[in-house]
mmCIF file of C-alpha atoms in Angstrom:
data_model
loop_
_atom_site.group_PDB
_atom_site.id
_atom_site.type_symbol
_atom_site.label_atom_id
_atom_site.label_comp_id
_atom_site.label_asym_id
_atom_site.label_seq_id
_atom_site.Cartn_x
_atom_site.Cartn_y
_atom_site.Cartn_z
ATOM 1 C CA MET A 1113 -0.095 0.148 -0.237
ATOM 2 C CA THR A 1114 1.780 3.339 -1.024
ATOM 3 C CA ASP A 1115 1.887 6.145 1.331
ATOM 4 C CA GLN A 1116 -0.979 8.357 0.124
ATOM 5 C CA ALA A 1117 -3.220 5.174 -0.068
ATOM 6 C CA LYS A 1118 -2.451 4.603 3.851
ATOM 7 C CA THR A 1119 -3.356 8.382 4.565
ATOM 8 C CA ASP A 1120 -6.704 7.976 2.449
ATOM 9 C CA ARG A 1121 -7.584 4.789 3.889
ATOM 10 C CA PRO A 1122 -8.883 6.628 7.622
ATOM 11 C CA ALA A 1123 -10.214 9.662 5.943
ATOM 12 C CA LEU A 1124 -12.233 7.321 3.527
ATOM 13 C CA LEU A 1125 -13.816 5.152 6.545
ATOM 14 C CA ARG A 1126 -14.426 8.232 8.126
ATOM 15 C CA ARG A 1127 -16.389 9.701 5.136
ATOM 16 C CA LEU A 1128 -18.652 6.454 4.911
ATOM 17 C CA THR A 1129 -19.335 6.039 8.436
ATOM 18 C CA ALA A 1130 -20.882 9.461 7.839
ATOM 19 C CA LEU A 1131 -22.902 8.549 4.696
ATOM 20 C CA CYS A 1132 -24.190 5.896 6.793
ATOM 21 C CA ALA A 1133 -25.273 7.958 10.006
ATOM 22 C CA THR A 1134 -28.316 8.320 9.140
ATOM 23 C CA GLY A 1135 -29.672 5.062 10.387
ATOM 24 C CA ASP A 1136 -32.791 3.915 8.998
ATOM 25 C CA MET A 1137 -32.893 6.739 6.812
ATOM 26 C CA ALA A 1138 -32.226 6.799 3.010
ATOM 27 C CA VAL A 1139 -28.219 7.107 2.544
ATOM 28 C CA ASP A 1140 -26.879 8.574 -1.217
ATOM 29 C CA ILE A 1141 -26.167 5.450 -1.778
ATOM 30 C CA VAL A 1142 -23.531 5.560 -5.173
ATOM 31 C CA GLU A 1143 -21.533 8.032 -3.318
ATOM 32 C CA ALA A 1144 -20.812 5.472 -0.318
ATOM 33 C CA GLY A 1145 -20.637 2.666 -2.912
ATOM 34 C CA LEU A 1146 -18.089 4.473 -4.456
ATOM 35 C CA VAL A 1147 -16.254 5.028 -0.995
ATOM 36 C CA LEU A 1148 -16.595 1.104 -0.865
ATOM 37 C CA SER A 1149 -15.096 0.999 -4.434
ATOM 38 C CA ALA A 1150 -11.995 3.252 -3.468
ATOM 39 C CA LEU A 1151 -10.892 1.392 -0.110
ATOM 40 C CA ARG A 1152 -11.099 -1.835 -2.471
ATOM 41 C CA ARG A 1153 -8.623 0.153 -4.534
ATOM 42 C CA PRO A 1154 -6.365 2.424 -3.656
ATOM 43 C CA GLY A 1155 -5.702 5.886 -6.215
ATOM 44 C CA LEU A 1156 -9.706 5.007 -7.559
ATOM 45 C CA GLU A 1157 -10.594 8.282 -9.255
ATOM 46 C CA ASP A 1158 -14.157 8.254 -8.476
ATOM 47 C CA ALA A 1159 -15.134 11.138 -10.671
ATOM 48 C CA PRO A 1160 -15.944 9.972 -13.723
ATOM 49 C CA TYR A 1161 -18.402 7.232 -11.539
ATOM 50 C CA ARG A 1162 -20.224 9.749 -10.674
ATOM 51 C CA ALA A 1163 -20.403 11.353 -14.091
ATOM 52 C CA HIS A 1164 -21.509 8.498 -15.425
ATOM 53 C CA VAL A 1165 -24.404 7.945 -12.942
ATOM 54 C CA ALA A 1166 -25.409 11.365 -13.197
ATOM 55 C CA THR A 1167 -26.013 10.653 -16.908
ATOM 56 C CA LEU A 1168 -27.887 7.749 -16.355
ATOM 57 C CA CYS A 1169 -30.381 9.511 -13.984
ATOM 58 C CA ALA A 1170 -30.984 12.416 -16.561
ATOM 59 C CA GLU A 1171 -31.157 9.992 -18.908
ATOM 60 C CA VAL A 1172 -34.032 8.211 -17.116
ATOM 61 C CA GLY A 1173 -35.744 11.962 -16.471
ATOM 62 C CA ASP A 1174 -35.813 12.544 -20.366
ATOM 63 C CA GLN A 1175 -37.553 8.712 -20.864
ATOM 64 C CA ALA A 1176 -39.766 9.395 -18.050
ATOM 65 C CA ARG A 1177 -41.038 13.256 -19.519
ATOM 66 C CA LEU A 1178 -41.718 11.237 -22.982
ATOM 67 C CA ARG A 1179 -44.920 9.888 -20.771
ATOM 68 C CA ARG A 1180 -43.145 6.373 -20.544
ATOM 69 C CA ARG A 1181 -44.277 4.370 -17.399
ATOM 70 C CA PRO A 1182 -41.345 4.411 -14.526
ATOM 71 C CA VAL A 1183 -40.424 1.241 -14.829
ATOM 72 C CA ASP A 1184 -40.254 1.421 -18.482
ATOM 73 C CA ALA A 1185 -37.764 4.713 -18.533
ATOM 74 C CA LEU A 1186 -35.594 2.594 -16.300
ATOM 75 C CA ARG A 1187 -35.482 -0.361 -18.449
ATOM 76 C CA GLU A 1188 -35.251 1.681 -21.274
ATOM 77 C CA VAL A 1189 -31.654 3.789 -19.974
ATOM 78 C CA LEU A 1190 -30.152 0.530 -17.899
ATOM 79 C CA VAL A 1191 -30.771 -2.232 -19.384
ATOM 80 C CA HIS A 1192 -31.377 -0.967 -23.193
ATOM 81 C CA GLY A 1193 -29.504 1.900 -23.187
ATOM 82 C CA TYR A 1194 -26.302 0.637 -21.424
ATOM 83 C CA GLY A 1195 -26.355 -2.801 -21.352
ATOM 84 C CA TYR A 1196 -26.227 -2.992 -17.601
ATOM 85 C CA ARG A 1197 -26.985 -6.969 -16.293
ATOM 86 C CA GLY A 1198 -26.284 -9.856 -14.242
ATOM 87 C CA ASP A 1199 -23.239 -11.602 -14.612
ATOM 88 C CA ARG A 1200 -23.822 -15.251 -15.019
ATOM 89 C CA GLU A 1201 -20.860 -16.472 -16.374
ATOM 90 C CA THR A 1202 -18.506 -14.883 -14.106
ATOM 91 C CA TYR A 1203 -20.928 -14.692 -10.389
ATOM 92 C CA ASP A 1204 -18.192 -15.665 -8.034
ATOM 93 C CA ASP A 1205 -15.784 -13.017 -9.463
ATOM 94 C CA LEU A 1206 -15.380 -9.848 -6.752
ATOM 95 C CA GLN A 1207 -15.790 -7.499 -9.556
ATOM 96 C CA ASN A 1208 -19.479 -8.093 -9.675
ATOM 97 C CA ALA A 1209 -19.610 -6.478 -5.744
ATOM 98 C CA ASP A 1210 -17.076 -3.466 -6.557
ATOM 99 C CA LEU A 1211 -19.639 -0.925 -7.899
ATOM 100 C CA ALA A 1212 -17.032 0.713 -9.595
ATOM 101 C CA ALA A 1213 -15.824 -2.250 -11.660
ATOM 102 C CA VAL A 1214 -19.825 -2.976 -12.063
ATOM 103 C CA ILE A 1215 -20.193 0.489 -13.552
ATOM 104 C CA ASP A 1216 -16.935 -0.643 -15.833
ATOM 105 C CA ARG A 1217 -18.193 -3.947 -16.750
ATOM 106 C CA ARG A 1218 -21.608 -3.328 -16.822
ATOM 107 C CA ARG A 1219 -22.385 -6.599 -14.780
ATOM 108 C CA GLY A 1220 -22.688 -7.409 -11.589
ATOM 109 C CA LEU A 1221 -24.313 -9.234 -8.401
ATOM 110 C CA PRO A 1222 -28.207 -8.436 -8.102
ATOM 111 C CA VAL A 1223 -27.177 -6.352 -4.945
ATOM 112 C CA ALA A 1224 -24.401 -4.366 -6.863
ATOM 113 C CA LEU A 1225 -26.732 -3.836 -9.827
ATOM 114 C CA SER A 1226 -29.871 -2.336 -6.905
ATOM 115 C CA LEU A 1227 -27.581 0.323 -6.454
ATOM 116 C CA VAL A 1228 -27.635 2.062 -9.358
ATOM 117 C CA TRP A 1229 -31.070 1.411 -10.097
ATOM 118 C CA LEU A 1230 -31.896 2.814 -6.410
ATOM 119 C CA GLN A 1231 -29.925 5.925 -7.511
ATOM 120 C CA ALA A 1232 -31.987 6.420 -11.058
ATOM 121 C CA ALA A 1233 -34.992 5.798 -9.649
ATOM 122 C CA ARG A 1234 -34.365 8.221 -6.644
ATOM 123 C CA ALA A 1235 -33.145 10.718 -8.784
ATOM 124 C CA GLN A 1236 -36.696 11.747 -10.412
ATOM 125 C CA GLY A 1237 -38.334 11.108 -6.823
ATOM 126 C CA TRP A 1238 -39.627 8.025 -6.901
ATOM 127 C CA HIS A 1239 -39.312 5.884 -3.560
ATOM 128 C CA CYS A 1240 -37.307 2.848 -4.567
ATOM 129 C CA VAL A 1241 -35.912 0.516 -1.717
ATOM 130 C CA GLY A 1242 -33.607 -2.354 -1.733
ATOM 131 C CA VAL A 1243 -35.579 -6.461 -0.934
ATOM 132 C CA SER A 1244 -33.957 -8.607 0.986
ATOM 133 C CA PHE A 1245 -34.918 -11.382 -1.000
ATOM 134 C CA PRO A 1246 -33.595 -15.076 0.227
ATOM 135 C CA GLY A 1247 -30.162 -15.605 -2.120
ATOM 136 C CA HIS A 1248 -30.939 -12.907 -4.410
ATOM 137 C CA PHE A 1249 -31.553 -9.650 -4.032
ATOM 138 C CA LEU A 1250 -34.371 -7.013 -5.638
ATOM 139 C CA VAL A 1251 -35.866 -3.375 -5.417
ATOM 140 C CA LEU A 1252 -39.207 -2.451 -4.604
ATOM 141 C CA LEU A 1253 -40.323 1.146 -6.690
ATOM 142 C CA ASP A 1254 -43.297 2.600 -5.906
ATOM 143 C CA ALA A 1255 -44.141 5.486 -8.657
ATOM 144 C CA GLU A 1256 -47.321 6.640 -9.828
ATOM 145 C CA GLY A 1257 -49.503 5.150 -8.356
ATOM 146 C CA THR A 1258 -48.018 1.908 -8.927
ATOM 147 C CA ARG A 1259 -45.589 -0.724 -6.645
ATOM 148 C CA THR A 1260 -43.690 -3.216 -8.441
ATOM 149 C CA VAL A 1261 -41.191 -5.746 -7.300
ATOM 150 C CA LEU A 1262 -37.884 -5.611 -10.174
ATOM 151 C CA ASP A 1263 -35.125 -7.720 -10.695
ATOM 152 C CA PRO A 1264 -32.121 -5.880 -11.729
ATOM 153 C CA PHE A 1265 -30.212 -9.062 -12.570
ATOM 154 C CA ASN A 1266 -32.552 -9.835 -14.864
ATOM 155 C CA ALA A 1267 -33.133 -6.477 -17.022
ATOM 156 C CA GLY A 1268 -35.423 -5.296 -14.456
ATOM 157 C CA ALA A 1269 -37.885 -8.192 -14.614
ATOM 158 C CA THR A 1270 -40.794 -7.483 -12.961
ATOM 159 C CA LEU A 1271 -42.099 -9.959 -10.337
ATOM 160 C CA GLN A 1272 -45.449 -10.870 -9.205
ATOM 161 C CA PRO A 1273 -45.944 -13.188 -5.966
ATOM 162 C CA PRO A 1274 -46.040 -16.469 -8.354
ATOM 163 C CA ASP A 1275 -42.602 -15.343 -10.029
ATOM 164 C CA LEU A 1276 -41.099 -14.806 -6.563
ATOM 165 C CA ARG A 1277 -42.746 -18.166 -5.442
ATOM 166 C CA ALA A 1278 -41.239 -20.021 -8.232
ATOM 167 C CA LEU A 1279 -37.701 -17.903 -7.753
ATOM 168 C CA LEU A 1280 -37.628 -18.826 -3.798
ATOM 169 C CA LYS A 1281 -38.503 -22.670 -4.709
ATOM 170 C CA ALA A 1282 -35.612 -22.588 -7.708
ATOM 171 C CA MET A 1283 -33.070 -21.424 -5.335
ATOM 172 C CA HIS A 1284 -34.429 -23.256 -1.696
ATOM 173 C CA GLY A 1285 -36.032 -26.142 -2.909
ATOM 174 C CA ALA A 1286 -39.856 -26.913 -3.959
ATOM 175 C CA GLN A 1287 -40.557 -27.021 0.013
ATOM 176 C CA ALA A 1288 -39.797 -23.733 0.430
ATOM 177 C CA GLU A 1289 -42.868 -21.346 1.037
ATOM 178 C CA LEU A 1290 -42.817 -17.898 0.573
ATOM 179 C CA GLN A 1291 -43.475 -15.947 3.697
ATOM 180 C CA PRO A 1292 -44.038 -11.676 4.378
ATOM 181 C CA GLN A 1293 -40.115 -11.696 5.348
ATOM 182 C CA HIS A 1294 -38.818 -12.582 2.008
ATOM 183 C CA VAL A 1295 -40.455 -9.571 0.707
ATOM 184 C CA ALA A 1296 -39.352 -7.203 3.183
ATOM 185 C CA THR A 1297 -37.762 -3.855 2.506
ATOM 186 C CA VAL A 1298 -34.483 -3.056 4.303
ATOM 187 C CA PRO A 1299 -32.606 0.220 5.046
ATOM 188 C CA ASP A 1300 -30.054 1.251 2.988
ATOM 189 C CA ARG A 1301 -27.227 0.542 5.202
ATOM 190 C CA ASP A 1302 -28.250 -3.076 5.109
ATOM 191 C CA VAL A 1303 -27.970 -2.785 1.381
ATOM 192 C CA LEU A 1304 -24.626 -1.860 1.657
ATOM 193 C CA LEU A 1305 -23.870 -4.774 4.368
ATOM 194 C CA ARG A 1306 -25.527 -7.130 2.209
ATOM 195 C CA LEU A 1307 -23.148 -6.245 -0.789
ATOM 196 C CA GLU A 1308 -19.578 -5.980 1.490
ATOM 197 C CA ASN A 1309 -20.909 -10.231 2.571
ATOM 198 C CA ASN A 1310 -20.959 -11.089 -0.911
ATOM 199 C CA ILE A 1311 -17.284 -10.146 -0.318
ATOM 200 C CA LYS A 1312 -16.419 -11.063 2.667
ATOM 201 C CA ILE A 1313 -18.131 -14.757 2.079
ATOM 202 C CA ARG A 1314 -16.394 -15.227 -1.239
ATOM 203 C CA GLN A 1315 -13.130 -13.898 0.544
ATOM 204 C CA LEU A 1316 -13.738 -16.412 3.464
ATOM 205 C CA ASN A 1317 -14.367 -19.582 0.699
ATOM 206 C CA SER A 1318 -10.898 -18.782 -0.690
ATOM 207 C CA GLY A 1319 -9.178 -18.840 2.347
ATOM 208 C CA ASP A 1320 -8.337 -14.831 2.276
ATOM 209 C CA THR A 1321 -8.420 -14.281 5.832
ATOM 210 C CA THR A 1322 -6.438 -11.459 5.744
ATOM 211 C CA GLY A 1323 -9.135 -9.752 3.115
ATOM 212 C CA ALA A 1324 -12.303 -10.645 5.153
ATOM 213 C CA THR A 1325 -10.896 -8.118 8.258
ATOM 214 C CA ALA A 1326 -10.546 -5.254 5.360
ATOM 215 C CA THR A 1327 -14.227 -6.076 4.583
ATOM 216 C CA LEU A 1328 -15.092 -6.320 8.240
ATOM 217 C CA GLU A 1329 -13.256 -2.926 8.399
ATOM 218 C CA ARG A 1330 -15.674 -1.364 6.182
ATOM 219 C CA MET A 1331 -19.172 -2.985 7.518
ATOM 220 C CA THR A 1332 -18.088 -1.453 10.962
ATOM 221 C CA ALA A 1333 -17.726 1.584 9.551
ATOM 222 C CA VAL A 1334 -21.135 1.690 7.425
ATOM 223 C CA ALA A 1335 -22.966 -0.100 10.545
ATOM 224 C CA PRO A 1336 -20.667 0.952 13.975
ATOM 225 C CA GLU A 1337 -23.365 0.058 16.228
ATOM 226 C CA ARG A 1338 -23.456 -3.254 15.213
ATOM 227 C CA SER A 1339 -21.925 -5.595 17.831
ATOM 228 C CA GLU A 1340 -21.785 -8.577 16.285
ATOM 229 C CA LEU A 1341 -19.412 -7.170 13.075
ATOM 230 C CA TRP A 1342 -17.099 -5.935 15.611
ATOM 231 C CA PHE A 1343 -17.039 -9.511 17.638
ATOM 232 C CA GLU A 1344 -15.983 -11.166 14.039
ATOM 233 C CA ALA A 1345 -13.746 -8.619 13.393
ATOM 234 C CA GLY A 1346 -12.062 -9.340 16.836
ATOM 235 C CA SER A 1347 -12.174 -13.567 15.968
ATOM 236 C CA LEU A 1348 -10.558 -12.568 12.068
ATOM 237 C CA ASN A 1349 -7.840 -10.270 13.468
ATOM 238 C CA ALA A 1350 -7.132 -12.706 15.686
ATOM 239 C CA GLN A 1351 -6.541 -15.852 13.728
ATOM 240 C CA VAL A 1352 -4.337 -13.909 11.511
ATOM 241 C CA ASP A 1353 -2.479 -12.529 14.227
ATOM 242 C CA ALA A 1354 -3.434 -9.522 13.986
ATOM 243 C CA VAL A 1355 -3.323 -8.932 17.967
ATOM 244 C CA GLY A 1356 -4.009 -5.174 18.185
ATOM 245 C CA ALA A 1357 -6.419 -5.117 15.721
ATOM 246 C CA ALA A 1358 -8.047 -8.182 17.579
ATOM 247 C CA CYS A 1359 -7.891 -6.369 20.699
ATOM 248 C CA ARG A 1360 -9.907 -3.066 19.723
ATOM 249 C CA ALA A 1361 -12.512 -5.187 17.810
ATOM 250 C CA PHE A 1362 -13.243 -6.977 20.904
ATOM 251 C CA ASP A 1363 -13.344 -3.490 23.074
ATOM 252 C CA ARG A 1364 -15.336 -2.123 20.962
ATOM 253 C CA PHE A 1365 -18.046 -5.311 20.507
ATOM 254 C CA LEU A 1366 -18.193 -5.038 24.298
ATOM 255 C CA ALA A 1367 -18.523 -1.152 24.181
ATOM 256 C CA VAL A 1368 -21.313 -1.300 21.797
ATOM 257 C CA ASP A 1369 -22.917 -4.613 23.138
ATOM 258 C CA ALA A 1370 -23.344 -2.933 26.371
ATOM 259 C CA GLU A 1371 -25.230 -0.273 25.055
ATOM 260 C CA THR A 1372 -27.614 -2.504 22.942
ATOM 261 C CA PRO A 1373 -30.864 -2.711 24.706
ATOM 262 C CA ALA A 1374 -31.707 -6.229 26.359
ATOM 263 C CA SER A 1375 -33.744 -8.504 24.599
ATOM 264 C CA HIS A 1376 -36.598 -10.102 25.434
ATOM 265 C CA ASP A 1377 -36.037 -13.164 23.408
ATOM 266 C CA PRO A 1378 -34.392 -15.671 25.735
ATOM 267 C CA GLU A 1379 -32.251 -16.994 23.197
ATOM 268 C CA VAL A 1380 -30.984 -13.937 21.904
ATOM 269 C CA THR A 1381 -30.229 -13.173 25.267
ATOM 270 C CA ALA A 1382 -28.084 -15.996 25.881
ATOM 271 C CA ALA A 1383 -26.391 -15.910 23.125
ATOM 272 C CA ARG A 1384 -25.288 -12.296 23.653
ATOM 273 C CA THR A 1385 -23.903 -13.357 27.403
ATOM 274 C CA LYS A 1386 -21.692 -16.303 25.637
ATOM 275 C CA ALA A 1387 -20.202 -13.822 22.884
ATOM 276 C CA ARG A 1388 -19.333 -11.467 25.623
ATOM 277 C CA ARG A 1389 -17.935 -13.755 28.162
ATOM 278 C CA ASP A 1390 -16.015 -15.252 24.977
ATOM 279 C CA ALA A 1391 -14.856 -12.023 23.876
ATOM 280 C CA THR A 1392 -13.625 -11.252 27.319
ATOM 281 C CA ALA A 1393 -11.642 -14.576 27.336
ATOM 282 C CA LEU A 1394 -10.166 -13.803 24.149
ATOM 283 C CA LEU A 1395 -9.128 -10.445 25.115
ATOM 284 C CA ARG A 1396 -6.988 -11.966 28.208
ATOM 285 C CA GLU A 1397 -5.303 -14.730 26.064
ATOM 286 C CA LEU A 1398 -4.759 -11.750 23.561
ATOM 287 C CA ARG A 1399 -3.274 -9.298 25.906
ATOM 288 C CA ARG A 1400 -1.184 -11.994 27.182
ATOM 289 C CA ARG A 1401 0.660 -12.241 24.296
ATOM 290 C CA LEU A 1402 1.170 -8.339 23.595
ATOM 291 C CA ASN A 1403 2.960 -8.523 26.841
#
């Protein structure tokens, strides 16, 4: 890593935290996505990407003024005009979860493509949010009196309940049944966390624990109040002998967990108690290694 990259990284992490400090309110989701890309790719020049997204938004607005339906305006620009689509050929390529790379290649994972669709819709004043469908991220567009579930991975296809049921069964087996939580909308920060989690899972599956610790650093910047992220960060840093980073993460986990309201669910309470006990024991061991 260059000296410049080392200097920029803390500032980028602070920028990411500031962007995501809205809680459950909308985030400038493309800006946050580009900061995530810059953290993964030191020295990235992000101005061209902002300009490209601004062009997309303007062209969707032009299509809407031609009295096209919102769904059709989005498809005309994003799919037919610029060729955004899901990457079926190299689905697990990490570039598919990097917004800058997705813009370069016009291909990506469902959740990464959704960032572009969300921004293009919101720029028109349309209500558009993520839908955390299991295994396949979707978006819900609510515009001009019509609510529509769209699939950015599949050319913005419109999905009705029978389509959603078929998709669920195709991904999770014939016994799977569509439940209300499968089509629940999620805050923007959860969209960003799901984006990063896609990267983390692939890194861990390939044995890149060091890379996964960097991904968790970005995730804790997105949602610093999520204690479970700090616990996982401590565990992974301990695995790669980053003892100082592991201690800081476990300390943060204990502090954040102490500020988290008690749960009325006995299983959740038991899990939190065990995690605090484990974190305290690991901290003692790690600090012995530092001395």
